[in-house]
Short mmCIF file of C-alpha atoms in Angstrom, two decimals:
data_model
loop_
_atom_site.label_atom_id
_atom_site.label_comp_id
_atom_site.label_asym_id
_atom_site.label_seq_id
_atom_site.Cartn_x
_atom_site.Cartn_y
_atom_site.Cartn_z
CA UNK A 1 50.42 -46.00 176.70
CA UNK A 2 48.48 -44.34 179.34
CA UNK A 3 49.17 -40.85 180.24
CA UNK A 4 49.16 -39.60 183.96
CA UNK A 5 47.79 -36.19 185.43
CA UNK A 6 51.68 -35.60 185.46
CA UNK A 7 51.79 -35.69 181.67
CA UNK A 8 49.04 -34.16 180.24
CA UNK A 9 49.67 -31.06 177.93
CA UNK A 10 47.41 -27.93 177.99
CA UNK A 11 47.45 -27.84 174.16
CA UNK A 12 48.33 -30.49 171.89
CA UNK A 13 48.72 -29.39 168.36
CA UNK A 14 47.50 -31.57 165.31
CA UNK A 15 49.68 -30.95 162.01
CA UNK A 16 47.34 -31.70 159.05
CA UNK A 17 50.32 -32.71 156.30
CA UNK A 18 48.11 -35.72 153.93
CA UNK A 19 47.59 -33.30 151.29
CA UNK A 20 48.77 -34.28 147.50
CA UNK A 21 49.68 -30.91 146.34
CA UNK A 22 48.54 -31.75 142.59
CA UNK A 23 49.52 -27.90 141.74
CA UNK A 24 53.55 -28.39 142.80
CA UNK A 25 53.26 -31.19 139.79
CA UNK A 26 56.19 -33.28 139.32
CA UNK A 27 57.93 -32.02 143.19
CA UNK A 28 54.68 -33.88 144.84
CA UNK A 29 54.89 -36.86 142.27
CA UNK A 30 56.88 -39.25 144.90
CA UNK A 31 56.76 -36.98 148.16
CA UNK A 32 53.95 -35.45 150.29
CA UNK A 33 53.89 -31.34 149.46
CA UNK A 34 54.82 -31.10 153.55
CA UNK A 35 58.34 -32.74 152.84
CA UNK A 36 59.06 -30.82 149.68
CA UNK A 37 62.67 -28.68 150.04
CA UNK A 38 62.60 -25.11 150.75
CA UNK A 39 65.53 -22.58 150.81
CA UNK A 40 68.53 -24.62 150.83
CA UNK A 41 68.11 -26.58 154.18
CA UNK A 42 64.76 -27.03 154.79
CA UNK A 43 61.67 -28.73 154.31
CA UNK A 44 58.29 -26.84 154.06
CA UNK A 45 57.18 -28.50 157.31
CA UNK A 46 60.00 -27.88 159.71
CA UNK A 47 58.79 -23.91 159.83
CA UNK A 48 55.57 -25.38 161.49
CA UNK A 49 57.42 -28.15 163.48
CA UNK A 50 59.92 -25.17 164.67
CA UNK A 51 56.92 -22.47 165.41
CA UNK A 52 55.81 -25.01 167.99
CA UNK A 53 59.11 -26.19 169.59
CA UNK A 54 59.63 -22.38 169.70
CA UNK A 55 55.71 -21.84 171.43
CA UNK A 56 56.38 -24.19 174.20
CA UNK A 57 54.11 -27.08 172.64
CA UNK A 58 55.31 -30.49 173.57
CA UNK A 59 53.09 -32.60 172.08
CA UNK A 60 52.54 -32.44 168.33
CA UNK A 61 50.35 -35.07 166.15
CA UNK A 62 51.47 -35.01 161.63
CA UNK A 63 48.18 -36.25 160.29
CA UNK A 64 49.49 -37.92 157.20
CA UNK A 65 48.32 -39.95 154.23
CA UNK A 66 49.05 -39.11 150.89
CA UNK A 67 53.19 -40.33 149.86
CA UNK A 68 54.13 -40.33 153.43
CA UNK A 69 57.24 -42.34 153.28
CA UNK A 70 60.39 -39.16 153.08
CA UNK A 71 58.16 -36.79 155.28
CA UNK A 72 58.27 -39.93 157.92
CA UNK A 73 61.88 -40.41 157.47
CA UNK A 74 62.92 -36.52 157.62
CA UNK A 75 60.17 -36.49 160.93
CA UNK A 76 61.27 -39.39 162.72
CA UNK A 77 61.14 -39.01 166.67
CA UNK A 78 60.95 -35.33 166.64
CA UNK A 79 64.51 -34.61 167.92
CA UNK A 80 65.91 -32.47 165.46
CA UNK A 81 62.91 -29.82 166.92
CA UNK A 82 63.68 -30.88 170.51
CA UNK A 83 60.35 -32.64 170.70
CA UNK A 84 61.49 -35.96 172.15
CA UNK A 85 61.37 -35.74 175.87
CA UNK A 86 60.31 -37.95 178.55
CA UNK A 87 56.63 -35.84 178.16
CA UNK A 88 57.46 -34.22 174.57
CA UNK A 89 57.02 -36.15 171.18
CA UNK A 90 55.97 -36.42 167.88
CA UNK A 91 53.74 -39.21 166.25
CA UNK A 92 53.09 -39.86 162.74
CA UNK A 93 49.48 -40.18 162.41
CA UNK A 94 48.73 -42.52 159.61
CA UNK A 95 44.99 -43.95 157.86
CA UNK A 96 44.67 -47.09 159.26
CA UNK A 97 41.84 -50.49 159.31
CA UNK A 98 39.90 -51.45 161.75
CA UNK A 99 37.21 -53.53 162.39
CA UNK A 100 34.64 -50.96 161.42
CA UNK A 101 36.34 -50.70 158.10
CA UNK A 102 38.41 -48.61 156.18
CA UNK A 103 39.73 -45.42 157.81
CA UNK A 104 41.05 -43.01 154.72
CA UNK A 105 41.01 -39.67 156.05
CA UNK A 106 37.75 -37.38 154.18
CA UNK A 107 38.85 -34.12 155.12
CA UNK A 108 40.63 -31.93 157.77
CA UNK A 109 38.08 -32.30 160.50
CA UNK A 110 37.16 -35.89 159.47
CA UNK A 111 40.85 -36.50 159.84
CA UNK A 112 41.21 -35.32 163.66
CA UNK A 113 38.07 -37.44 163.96
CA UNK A 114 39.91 -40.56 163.17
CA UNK A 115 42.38 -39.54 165.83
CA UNK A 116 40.69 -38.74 168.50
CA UNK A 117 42.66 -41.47 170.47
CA UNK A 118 45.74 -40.25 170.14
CA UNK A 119 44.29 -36.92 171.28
CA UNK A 120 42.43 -38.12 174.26
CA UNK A 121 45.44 -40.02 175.94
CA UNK A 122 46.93 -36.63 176.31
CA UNK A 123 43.52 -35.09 177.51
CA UNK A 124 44.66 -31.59 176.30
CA UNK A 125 42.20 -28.57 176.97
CA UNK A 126 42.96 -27.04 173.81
CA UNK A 127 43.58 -28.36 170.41
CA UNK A 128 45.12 -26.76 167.88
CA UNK A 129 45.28 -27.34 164.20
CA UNK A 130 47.70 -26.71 161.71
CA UNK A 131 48.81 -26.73 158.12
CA UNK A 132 52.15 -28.65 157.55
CA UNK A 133 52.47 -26.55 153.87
CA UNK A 134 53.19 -22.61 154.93
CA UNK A 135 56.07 -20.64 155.38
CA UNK A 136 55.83 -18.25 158.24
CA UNK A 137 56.87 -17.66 162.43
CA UNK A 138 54.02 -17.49 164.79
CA UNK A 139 54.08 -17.59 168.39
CA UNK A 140 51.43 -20.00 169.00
CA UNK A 141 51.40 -19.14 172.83
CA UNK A 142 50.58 -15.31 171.80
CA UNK A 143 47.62 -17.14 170.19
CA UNK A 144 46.05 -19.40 172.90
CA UNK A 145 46.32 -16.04 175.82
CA UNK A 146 43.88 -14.13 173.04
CA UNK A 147 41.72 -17.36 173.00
CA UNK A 148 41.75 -17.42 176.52
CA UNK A 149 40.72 -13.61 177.10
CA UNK A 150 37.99 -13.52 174.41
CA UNK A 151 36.63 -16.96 176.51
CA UNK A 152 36.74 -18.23 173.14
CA UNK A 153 35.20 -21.92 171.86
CA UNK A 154 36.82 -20.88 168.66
CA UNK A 155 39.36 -18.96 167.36
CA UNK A 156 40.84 -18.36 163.89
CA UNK A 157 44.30 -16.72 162.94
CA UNK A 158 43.60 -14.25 159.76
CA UNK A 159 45.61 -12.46 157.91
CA UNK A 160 45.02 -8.85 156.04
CA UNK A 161 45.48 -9.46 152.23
CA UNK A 162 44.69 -7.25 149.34
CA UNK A 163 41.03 -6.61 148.84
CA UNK A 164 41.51 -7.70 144.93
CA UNK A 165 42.55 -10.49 145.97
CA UNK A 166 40.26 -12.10 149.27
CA UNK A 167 37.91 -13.67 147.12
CA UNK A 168 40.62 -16.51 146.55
CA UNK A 169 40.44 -17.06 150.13
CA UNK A 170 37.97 -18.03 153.44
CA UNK A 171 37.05 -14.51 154.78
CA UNK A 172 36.00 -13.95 158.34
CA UNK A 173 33.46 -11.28 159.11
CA UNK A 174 34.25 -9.50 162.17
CA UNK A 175 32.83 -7.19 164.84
CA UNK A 176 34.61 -4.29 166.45
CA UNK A 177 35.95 -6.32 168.74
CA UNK A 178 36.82 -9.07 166.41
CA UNK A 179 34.47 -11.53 166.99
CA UNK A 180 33.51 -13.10 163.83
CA UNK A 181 30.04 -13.10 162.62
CA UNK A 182 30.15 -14.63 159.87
CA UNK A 183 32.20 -16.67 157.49
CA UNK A 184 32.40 -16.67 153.00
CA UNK A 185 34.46 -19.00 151.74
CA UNK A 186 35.50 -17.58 148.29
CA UNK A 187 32.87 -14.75 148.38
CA UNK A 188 32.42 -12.66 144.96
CA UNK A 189 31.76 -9.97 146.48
CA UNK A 190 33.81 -10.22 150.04
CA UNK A 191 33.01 -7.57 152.31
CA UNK A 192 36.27 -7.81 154.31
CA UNK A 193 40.49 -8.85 153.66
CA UNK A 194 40.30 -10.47 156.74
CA UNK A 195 41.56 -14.37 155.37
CA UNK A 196 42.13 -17.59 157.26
CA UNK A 197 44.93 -18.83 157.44
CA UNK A 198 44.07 -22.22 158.19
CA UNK A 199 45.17 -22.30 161.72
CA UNK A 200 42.58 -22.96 164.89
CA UNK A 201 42.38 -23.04 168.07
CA UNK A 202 39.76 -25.37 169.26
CA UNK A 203 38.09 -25.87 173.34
CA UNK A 204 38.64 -29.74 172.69
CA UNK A 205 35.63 -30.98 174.88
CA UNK A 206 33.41 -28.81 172.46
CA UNK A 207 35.16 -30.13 169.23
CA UNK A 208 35.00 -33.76 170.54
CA UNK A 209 31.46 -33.75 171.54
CA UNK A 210 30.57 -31.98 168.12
CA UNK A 211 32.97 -34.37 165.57
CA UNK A 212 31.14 -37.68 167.97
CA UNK A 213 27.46 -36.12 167.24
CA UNK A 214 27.90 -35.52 163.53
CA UNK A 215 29.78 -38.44 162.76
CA UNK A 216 27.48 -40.65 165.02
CA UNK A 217 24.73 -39.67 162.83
CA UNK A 218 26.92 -40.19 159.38
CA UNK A 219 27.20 -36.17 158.36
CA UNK A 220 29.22 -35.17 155.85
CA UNK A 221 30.90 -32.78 158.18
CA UNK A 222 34.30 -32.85 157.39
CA UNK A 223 35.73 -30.22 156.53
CA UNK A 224 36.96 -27.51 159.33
CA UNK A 225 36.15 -24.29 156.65
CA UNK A 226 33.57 -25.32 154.78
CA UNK A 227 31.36 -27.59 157.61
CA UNK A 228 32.81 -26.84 161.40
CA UNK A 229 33.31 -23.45 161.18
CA UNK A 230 29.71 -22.05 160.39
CA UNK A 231 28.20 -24.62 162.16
CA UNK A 232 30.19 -22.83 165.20
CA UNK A 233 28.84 -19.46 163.85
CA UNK A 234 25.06 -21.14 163.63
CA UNK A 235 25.10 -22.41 167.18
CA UNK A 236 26.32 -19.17 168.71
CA UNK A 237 29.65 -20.28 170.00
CA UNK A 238 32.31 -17.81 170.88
CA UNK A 239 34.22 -17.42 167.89
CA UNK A 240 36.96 -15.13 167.51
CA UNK A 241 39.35 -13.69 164.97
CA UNK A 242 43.31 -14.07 165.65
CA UNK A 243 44.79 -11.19 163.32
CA UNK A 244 48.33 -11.84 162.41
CA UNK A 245 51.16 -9.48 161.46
CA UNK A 246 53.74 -10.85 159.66
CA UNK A 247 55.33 -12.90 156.52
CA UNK A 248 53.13 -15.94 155.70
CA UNK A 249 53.46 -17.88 151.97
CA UNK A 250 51.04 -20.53 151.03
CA UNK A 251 53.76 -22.17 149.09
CA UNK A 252 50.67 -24.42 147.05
CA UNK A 253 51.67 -23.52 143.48
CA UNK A 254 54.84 -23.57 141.70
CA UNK A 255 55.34 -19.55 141.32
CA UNK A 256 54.67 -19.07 144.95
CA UNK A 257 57.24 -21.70 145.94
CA UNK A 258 59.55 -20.19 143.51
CA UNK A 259 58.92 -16.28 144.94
CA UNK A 260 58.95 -17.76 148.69
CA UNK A 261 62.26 -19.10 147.63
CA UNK A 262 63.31 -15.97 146.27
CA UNK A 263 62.43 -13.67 149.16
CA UNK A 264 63.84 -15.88 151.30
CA UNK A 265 67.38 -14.23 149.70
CA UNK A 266 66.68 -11.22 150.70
CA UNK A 267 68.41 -10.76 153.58
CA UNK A 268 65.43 -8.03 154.86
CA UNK A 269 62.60 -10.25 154.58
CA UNK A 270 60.78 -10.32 157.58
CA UNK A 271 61.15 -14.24 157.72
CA UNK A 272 64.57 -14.02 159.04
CA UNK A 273 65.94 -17.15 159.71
CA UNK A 274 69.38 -15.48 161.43
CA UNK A 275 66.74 -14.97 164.47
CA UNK A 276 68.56 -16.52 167.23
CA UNK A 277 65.47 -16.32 169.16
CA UNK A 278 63.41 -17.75 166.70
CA UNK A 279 65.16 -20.46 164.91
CA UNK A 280 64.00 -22.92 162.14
CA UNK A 281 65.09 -26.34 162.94
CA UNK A 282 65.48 -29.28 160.37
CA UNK A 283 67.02 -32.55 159.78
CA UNK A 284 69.90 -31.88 158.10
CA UNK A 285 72.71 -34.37 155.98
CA UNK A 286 76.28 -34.11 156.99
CA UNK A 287 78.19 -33.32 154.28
CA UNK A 288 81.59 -31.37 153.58
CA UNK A 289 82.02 -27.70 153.60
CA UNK A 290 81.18 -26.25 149.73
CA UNK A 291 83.92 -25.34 147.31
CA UNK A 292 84.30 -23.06 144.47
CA UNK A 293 87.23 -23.11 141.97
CA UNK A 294 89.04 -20.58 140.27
CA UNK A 295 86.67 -20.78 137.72
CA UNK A 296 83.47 -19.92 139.86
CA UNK A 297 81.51 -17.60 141.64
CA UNK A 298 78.18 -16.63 143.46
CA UNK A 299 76.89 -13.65 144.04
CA UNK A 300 73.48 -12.93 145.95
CA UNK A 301 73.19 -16.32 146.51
CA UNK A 302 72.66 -19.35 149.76
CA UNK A 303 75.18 -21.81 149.27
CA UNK A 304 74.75 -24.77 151.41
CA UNK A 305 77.50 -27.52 152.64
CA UNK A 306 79.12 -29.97 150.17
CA UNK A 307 78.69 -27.95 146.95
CA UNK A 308 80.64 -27.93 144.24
CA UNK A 309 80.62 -24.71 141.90
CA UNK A 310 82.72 -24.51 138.93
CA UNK A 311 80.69 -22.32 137.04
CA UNK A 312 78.74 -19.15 137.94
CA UNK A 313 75.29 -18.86 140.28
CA UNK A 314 73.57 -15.69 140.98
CA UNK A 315 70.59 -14.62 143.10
CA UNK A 316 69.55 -18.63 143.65
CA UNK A 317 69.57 -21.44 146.16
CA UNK A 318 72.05 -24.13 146.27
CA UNK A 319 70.76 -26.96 148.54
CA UNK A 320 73.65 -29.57 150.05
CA UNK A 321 75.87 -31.27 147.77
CA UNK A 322 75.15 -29.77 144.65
CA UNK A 323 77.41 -29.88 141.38
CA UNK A 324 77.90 -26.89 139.35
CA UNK A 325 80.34 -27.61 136.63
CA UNK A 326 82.78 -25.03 134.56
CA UNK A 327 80.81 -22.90 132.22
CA UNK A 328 77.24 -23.11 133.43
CA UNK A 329 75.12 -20.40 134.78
CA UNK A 330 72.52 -20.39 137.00
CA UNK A 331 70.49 -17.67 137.92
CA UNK A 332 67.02 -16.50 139.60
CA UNK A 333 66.74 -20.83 140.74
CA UNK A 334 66.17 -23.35 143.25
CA UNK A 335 69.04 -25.85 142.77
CA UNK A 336 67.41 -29.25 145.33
CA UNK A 337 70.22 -31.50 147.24
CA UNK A 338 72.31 -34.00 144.80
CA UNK A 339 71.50 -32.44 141.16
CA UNK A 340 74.20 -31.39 139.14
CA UNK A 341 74.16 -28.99 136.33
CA UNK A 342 76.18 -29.90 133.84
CA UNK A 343 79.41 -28.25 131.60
CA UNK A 344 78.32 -24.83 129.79
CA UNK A 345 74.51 -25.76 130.80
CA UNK A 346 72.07 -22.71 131.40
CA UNK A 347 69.62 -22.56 134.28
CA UNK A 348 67.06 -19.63 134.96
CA UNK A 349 63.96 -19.24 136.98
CA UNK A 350 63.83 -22.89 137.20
CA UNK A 351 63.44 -25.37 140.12
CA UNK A 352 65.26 -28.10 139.85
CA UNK A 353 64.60 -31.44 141.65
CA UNK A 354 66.99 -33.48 144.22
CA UNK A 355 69.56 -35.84 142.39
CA UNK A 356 68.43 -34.49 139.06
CA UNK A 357 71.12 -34.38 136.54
CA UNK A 358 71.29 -31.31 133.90
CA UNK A 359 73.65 -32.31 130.68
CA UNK A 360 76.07 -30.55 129.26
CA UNK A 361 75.06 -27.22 127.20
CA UNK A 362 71.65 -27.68 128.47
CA UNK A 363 69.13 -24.84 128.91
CA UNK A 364 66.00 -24.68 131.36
CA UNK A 365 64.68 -21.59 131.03
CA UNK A 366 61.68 -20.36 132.68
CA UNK A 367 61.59 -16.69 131.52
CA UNK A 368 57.84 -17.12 130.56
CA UNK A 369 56.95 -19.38 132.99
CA UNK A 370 58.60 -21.01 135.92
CA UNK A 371 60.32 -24.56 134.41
CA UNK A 372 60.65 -27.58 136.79
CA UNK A 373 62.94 -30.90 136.99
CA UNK A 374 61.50 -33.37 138.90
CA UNK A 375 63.54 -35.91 141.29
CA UNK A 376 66.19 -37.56 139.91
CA UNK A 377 65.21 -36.73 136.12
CA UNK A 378 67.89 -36.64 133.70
CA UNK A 379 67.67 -34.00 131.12
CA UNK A 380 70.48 -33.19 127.88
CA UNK A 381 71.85 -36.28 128.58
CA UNK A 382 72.17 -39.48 126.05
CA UNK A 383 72.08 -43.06 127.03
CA UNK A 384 72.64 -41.92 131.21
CA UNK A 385 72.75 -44.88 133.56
CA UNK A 386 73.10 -44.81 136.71
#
């Protein structure tokens, strides 16, 4: 397809979501970390999706490789974010063969390397890059006007974290006026809290001409952190911090998807999805309204459609059409669409995987350490067929 003057976006963004997400074990055994449930409804990548239906982006490229096949699915033509207009859309971005030979994807800058097509037929002016694996609301648009004033090549969204903790993350040295000066990825010692975030804004026409010079010339430049960023800061470009205020979860690991989860039941997080300005769109199932008997309750808890609770949930999430039968008790969890928890079964701090099944008198318990059910496994139960 060829794109006409009349079509052409000011800023395309590029949603890196190939990533295996070895540390979410068995929930990233069958499914790319990107399409992994979150708080009841959702999927991790429909807060990215929404933050830039909600910035005013149109166009919006999912760089996928790894597992691709329910993250496709939930994706398909964008509608469910309102990104399939005439000159709106989203496009699954996939590793493909060509006559120059295999075309697996090496790393985040390698990968918008291998899609440079896709990015030229829109002929954007800026490009920016995302993660399809946080939880957070940014205005994207508030973003680009502070690239634009600094006259920036380069800019980088960072967040203030503890300083105990910025040596587990890429720290940007600043000026006073927040230009960075330099960049440690991991430093020992870091002399700032100021951490990436993992989100740039790129002058394409620079980026282009650099990816085509380095990859021309068979450099291992492909990483944005570790290779593109300092090679920015060598050659003296513009590069400029983007500081962000606000709640933002790398949801990587099992105990922070668990805590995100958690907070996200609190109904004063600063994440608030009841934002009618701001909302979080997915791709949701139709299913019946939820119903608890005489013999159950919740308390503290988000209850999605087509549940069935006959026992007693506190201070946990209940995704669509979820089973709790008399006698159990489930507290401080993550209950994933389909499972059902058994008769007199016992589930805390656990998350427990869509269509998994949870026997009768059962216990998970994740006191020490957050337990997980993977997809569709059946624990406590003898000789279960489907």
């Amino acid at each position: 397809m060829t794109i006409t003057d009349s079509m052409k976006t000011e800023m395309v963004a590029m949603i890196l979501a190939g990533g295996q997400g070895t540390r979410l074990g068995k929930l990233t055994q069958s499914i790319a970390k990107p399409a992994v449930p979150f708080g009841g409804r959702y999927r991790i990548i429909d807060f990215t999706l929404s933050n830039c239906a909600n910035s005013g982006i149109k166009n919006v490229g999912v760089v996928t490789q790894y597992q691709p096949l329910a993250l496709n699915s939930h994706i398909g033509n964008g509608a469910s974010w309102g990104l399939d207009g005439i000159n709106a859309g989203v496009t699954i971005l996939q590793p493909y063969s060509s006559s120059e030979g295999s075309k697996w994807f090496e790393g985040t800058a390698h990968a918008i390397y291998q899609n440079m097509a896709y990015i030229d037929q829109l002929d954007p002016q800026y490009v920016l890059i995302l993660s399809g694996d946080h939880i957070y609301k940014m205005d994207y648009e508030d973003m680009l006007a502070n690239h634009k004033r600094n006259n920036a090549a380069l800019s980088v969204a960072v967040l203030e974290v503890p300083m105990k903790e910025a040596s587990r993350f890429g720290i940007m040295n600043t000026d006073d006026n927040d230009r960075i000066i330099e960049f440690d990825e991991k430093p020992e010692h870091p002399k700032s809290n100021l951490a990436s975030m993992g989100i740039y804004i790129f002058n394409w026409s620079r980026l282009r001409k650099m990816l085509n010079n380095n990859f021309s010339k068979d450099s291992t430049m492909s990483d944005f952190g570790k290779h593109v960023i300092p090679a920015y800061l060598d050659s003296g470009e513009n590069v400029f911090a983007y500081r962000f205020q606000g709640y933002w979860k790398d949801v990587g690991t099992i105990d922070s998807l668990w805590e995100a989860n958690m907070e996200f039941l609190d109904p004063e997080m600063e994440l608030d999805i009841r934002d009618k300005a701001w909302r979080i769109y997915s791709k949701n199932r139709i299913a019946p309204p939820h119903f608890i008997t005489q013999t159950g309750s919740a308390s503290n808890s988000l209850i999605c459609d087509g549940c069935y609770i006959a026992g007693d949930v506190k201070h946990s999430i209940l995704s669509d059409d979820v089973q709790i039968k008399e006698g159990a008790q489930v507290t401080d969890s993550v209950i994933m669409s389909g499972a059902t928890i058994g008769k007199n079964a016992k589930i805390h701090r656990a998350i427990i995987g869509e269509d998994a099944i949870i026997g009768d008198h059962a216990e998970i318990d994740g006191t020490d350490e957050i337990d997980v059910v993977g997809y569709s496994e059946v624990i406590g139960v003898k000789n279960y067929e489907d």
